[in-house]
Amino acid sequence: MLLELSAVEARDVKQALDTALRALLEEMAHADPGAHRDLLRERYERLDQLNRRLDMSLEGEQVYA
């Protein structure tokens, strides 16, 4: 799936992802080892990858995510 975003929208999404990633790190730090922490780590990795893709795309006028 592709979603076309303006540069402003992409920056907003990136800011939201940055906030979510910080919150996930905090939650992982307090989570007991096990399945829940593993799920948090997997979610963090997916969001971090998306965040890095947005970083690379923000130089253009339109961003596809």
N, CA, C and O of each residue as an XYZ file, in Angstrom:
260
protein
N       0.844     -1.167      0.000
C       0.000      0.000      0.000
C       0.894      1.236      0.000
O       1.890      1.290      0.721
N       0.538      2.211     -0.799
C       1.248      3.478     -0.824
C       0.306      4.577     -0.354
O      -0.885      4.577     -0.666
N       0.861      5.500      0.393
C       0.103      6.639      0.868
C       0.892      7.886      0.509
O       2.030      8.051      0.947
N       0.297      8.759     -0.280
C       0.972      9.986     -0.686
C       0.791     11.046      0.401
O      -0.328     11.340      0.821
N       1.904     11.609      0.844
C       1.885     12.638      1.874
C       2.612     13.877      1.378
O       3.607     13.772      0.662
N       2.125     15.034      1.750
C       2.884     16.251      1.485
C       4.072     16.268      2.451
O       4.115     15.486      3.400
N       5.014     17.144      2.211
C       6.176     17.239      3.093
C       5.752     17.598      4.519
O       6.317     17.081      5.483
N       4.770     18.473      4.653
C       4.281     18.864      5.979
C       3.636     17.668      6.682
O       3.883     17.425      7.864
N       2.817     16.933      5.952
C       2.183     15.746      6.533
C       3.229     14.716      6.935
O       3.116     14.104      7.997
N       4.232     14.519      6.112
C       5.287     13.558      6.428
C       6.042     13.965      7.683
O       6.378     13.115      8.507
N       6.313     15.254      7.837
C       6.992     15.714      9.055
C       6.123     15.481     10.281
O       6.629     15.121     11.344
N       4.806     15.687     10.139
C       3.886     15.418     11.247
C       3.882     13.938     11.614
O       3.913     13.580     12.791
N       3.845     13.080     10.592
C       3.877     11.635     10.841
C       5.198     11.250     11.497
O       5.215     10.429     12.413
N       6.300     11.833     11.041
C       7.604     11.536     11.624
C       7.641     11.955     13.092
O       8.160     11.222     13.934
N       7.098     13.117     13.397
C       7.064     13.575     14.784
C       6.239     12.614     15.650
O       6.628     12.298     16.775
N       5.108     12.157     15.125
C       4.282     11.199     15.854
C       5.029      9.876     16.051
O       4.948      9.265     17.117
N       5.753      9.439     15.022
C       6.541      8.208     15.145
C       7.654      8.374     16.177
O       7.895      7.466     16.972
N       8.329      9.513     16.174
C       9.383      9.760     17.165
C       8.826      9.647     18.581
O       9.449      9.044     19.455
N       7.655     10.228     18.798
C       7.012     10.171     20.111
C       6.644      8.737     20.475
O       6.869      8.300     21.604
N       6.079      8.008     19.519
C       5.698      6.613     19.763
C       6.923      5.749     20.051
O       6.871      4.870     20.911
N       8.018      5.991     19.342
C       9.237      5.210     19.565
C       9.794      5.463     20.958
O      10.227      4.525     21.629
N       9.791      6.711     21.401
C      10.270      7.007     22.765
C       9.396      6.320     23.807
O       9.902      5.773     24.787
N       8.074      6.351     23.591
C       7.154      5.707     24.529
C       7.369      4.196     24.554
O       7.321      3.582     25.620
N       7.605      3.594     23.391
C       7.859      2.153     23.347
C       9.146      1.789     24.069
O       9.194      0.778     24.770
N      10.191      2.598     23.909
C      11.443      2.341     24.628
C      11.217      2.373     26.133
O      11.737      1.530     26.864
N      10.444      3.345     26.589
C      10.135      3.451     28.018
C       9.342      2.233     28.494
O       9.620      1.677     29.556
N       8.358      1.828     27.698
C       7.548      0.670     28.069
C       8.390     -0.605     28.079
O       8.233     -1.442     28.967
N       9.278     -0.758     27.100
C      10.147     -1.946     27.065
C      11.077     -1.979     28.270
O      11.378     -3.051     28.795
N      11.528     -0.821     28.706
C      12.439     -0.758     29.857
C      11.767     -1.264     31.131
O      12.433     -1.792     32.022
N      10.446     -1.102     31.213
C       9.724     -1.513     32.419
C       8.998     -2.848     32.271
O       8.441     -3.361     33.241
N       9.001     -3.406     31.078
C       8.283     -4.667     30.844
C       9.114     -5.847     31.330
O      10.340     -5.859     31.222
N       8.426     -6.816     31.856
C       9.093     -8.055     32.247
C       9.518     -8.799     30.986
O       8.859     -8.709     29.950
N      10.628     -9.537     31.081
C      11.031    -10.341     29.917
C       9.917    -11.323     29.551
O       9.215    -11.841     30.419
N       9.776    -11.560     28.284
C       8.758    -12.507     27.847
C       8.059    -12.034     26.595
O       8.552    -11.177     25.861
N       6.886    -12.621     26.370
C       6.153    -12.396     25.123
C       5.765    -10.927     24.942
O       5.852    -10.396     23.835
N       5.342    -10.276     26.012
C       4.927     -8.882     25.891
C       6.092     -7.994     25.454
O       5.936     -7.152     24.570
N       7.241     -8.179     26.066
C       8.416     -7.389     25.682
C       8.821     -7.691     24.240
O       9.221     -6.787     23.507
N       8.718     -8.940     23.837
C       9.031     -9.312     22.450
C       8.103     -8.612     21.468
O       8.549     -8.133     20.426
N       6.808     -8.549     21.795
C       5.853     -7.844     20.937
C       6.182     -6.357     20.860
O       6.094     -5.751     19.792
N       6.558     -5.775     21.985
C       6.942     -4.367     21.988
C       8.178     -4.137     21.125
O       8.245     -3.160     20.378
N       9.143     -5.027     21.227
C      10.373     -4.900     20.438
C      10.071     -5.012     18.943
O      10.609     -4.251     18.139
N       9.209     -5.963     18.576
C       8.834     -6.120     17.168
C       8.130     -4.874     16.649
O       8.398     -4.428     15.533
N       7.231     -4.310     17.451
C       6.541     -3.080     17.060
C       7.537     -1.938     16.926
O       7.465     -1.156     15.978
N       8.464     -1.839     17.871
C       9.492     -0.796     17.811
C      10.291     -0.910     16.517
O      10.535      0.092     15.844
N      10.694     -2.116     16.172
C      11.500     -2.312     14.964
C      10.729     -1.920     13.703
O      11.300     -1.316     12.795
N       9.435     -2.257     13.639
C       8.626     -1.871     12.475
C       8.498     -0.356     12.373
O       8.676      0.219     11.300
N       8.190      0.284     13.494
C       8.024      1.734     13.477
C       9.347      2.453     13.212
O       9.373      3.479     12.531
N      10.434      1.921     13.744
C      11.740      2.518     13.513
C      12.121      2.428     12.033
O      12.672      3.378     11.476
N      11.835      1.310     11.410
C      12.119      1.161      9.985
C      11.301      2.172      9.166
O      11.828      2.805      8.252
N      10.033      2.315      9.496
C       9.195      3.293      8.810
C       9.728      4.706      9.035
O       9.745      5.519      8.111
N      10.159      4.994     10.247
C      10.705      6.305     10.576
C      11.957      6.605      9.744
O      12.128      7.722      9.257
N      12.816      5.620      9.587
C      14.024      5.810      8.778
C      13.674      6.018      7.305
O      14.315      6.816      6.622
N      12.660      5.304      6.815
C      12.227      5.499      5.429
C      11.675      6.907      5.233
O      11.919      7.534      4.201
N      10.941      7.399      6.210
C      10.435      8.765      6.118
C      11.587      9.770      6.107
O      11.558     10.739      5.348
N      12.591      9.543      6.938
C      13.772     10.414      6.955
C      14.375     10.538      5.564
O      14.706     11.636      5.115
N      14.515      9.411      4.888
C      15.139      9.403      3.567
C      14.255     10.089      2.527
O      14.766     10.633      1.548
N      12.950     10.071      2.724
C      12.023     10.598      1.736
C      11.681     12.081      1.934
O      11.120     12.705      1.032
N      12.004     12.643      3.078
C      11.542     13.992      3.395
C      12.176     15.088      2.539
O      11.749     16.240      2.612
N      13.154     14.767      1.755
C      13.807     15.794      0.954
C      12.956     16.242     -0.231
O      13.143     17.352     -0.729
N      12.036     15.414     -0.690
C      11.206     15.768     -1.846
C       9.932     16.479     -1.432
O       9.649     16.634     -0.244
N       9.174     16.907     -2.415
C       7.893     17.573     -2.168
C       6.828     16.581     -1.707
O       6.057     16.867     -0.791
N       6.795     15.416     -2.349
C       5.816     14.399     -2.006
C       6.534     13.210     -1.387
O       7.662     12.883     -1.757
N       5.873     12.582     -0.457
C       6.430     11.422      0.221
C       5.442     10.285      0.050
O       4.234     10.465      0.202
N       5.960      9.134     -0.263
C       5.138      7.931     -0.357
C       5.538      6.991      0.758
O       6.705      6.617      0.877
N       4.583      6.612      1.565
C       4.873      5.720      2.687
C       3.971      4.503      2.589
O       4.042      3.612      3.435
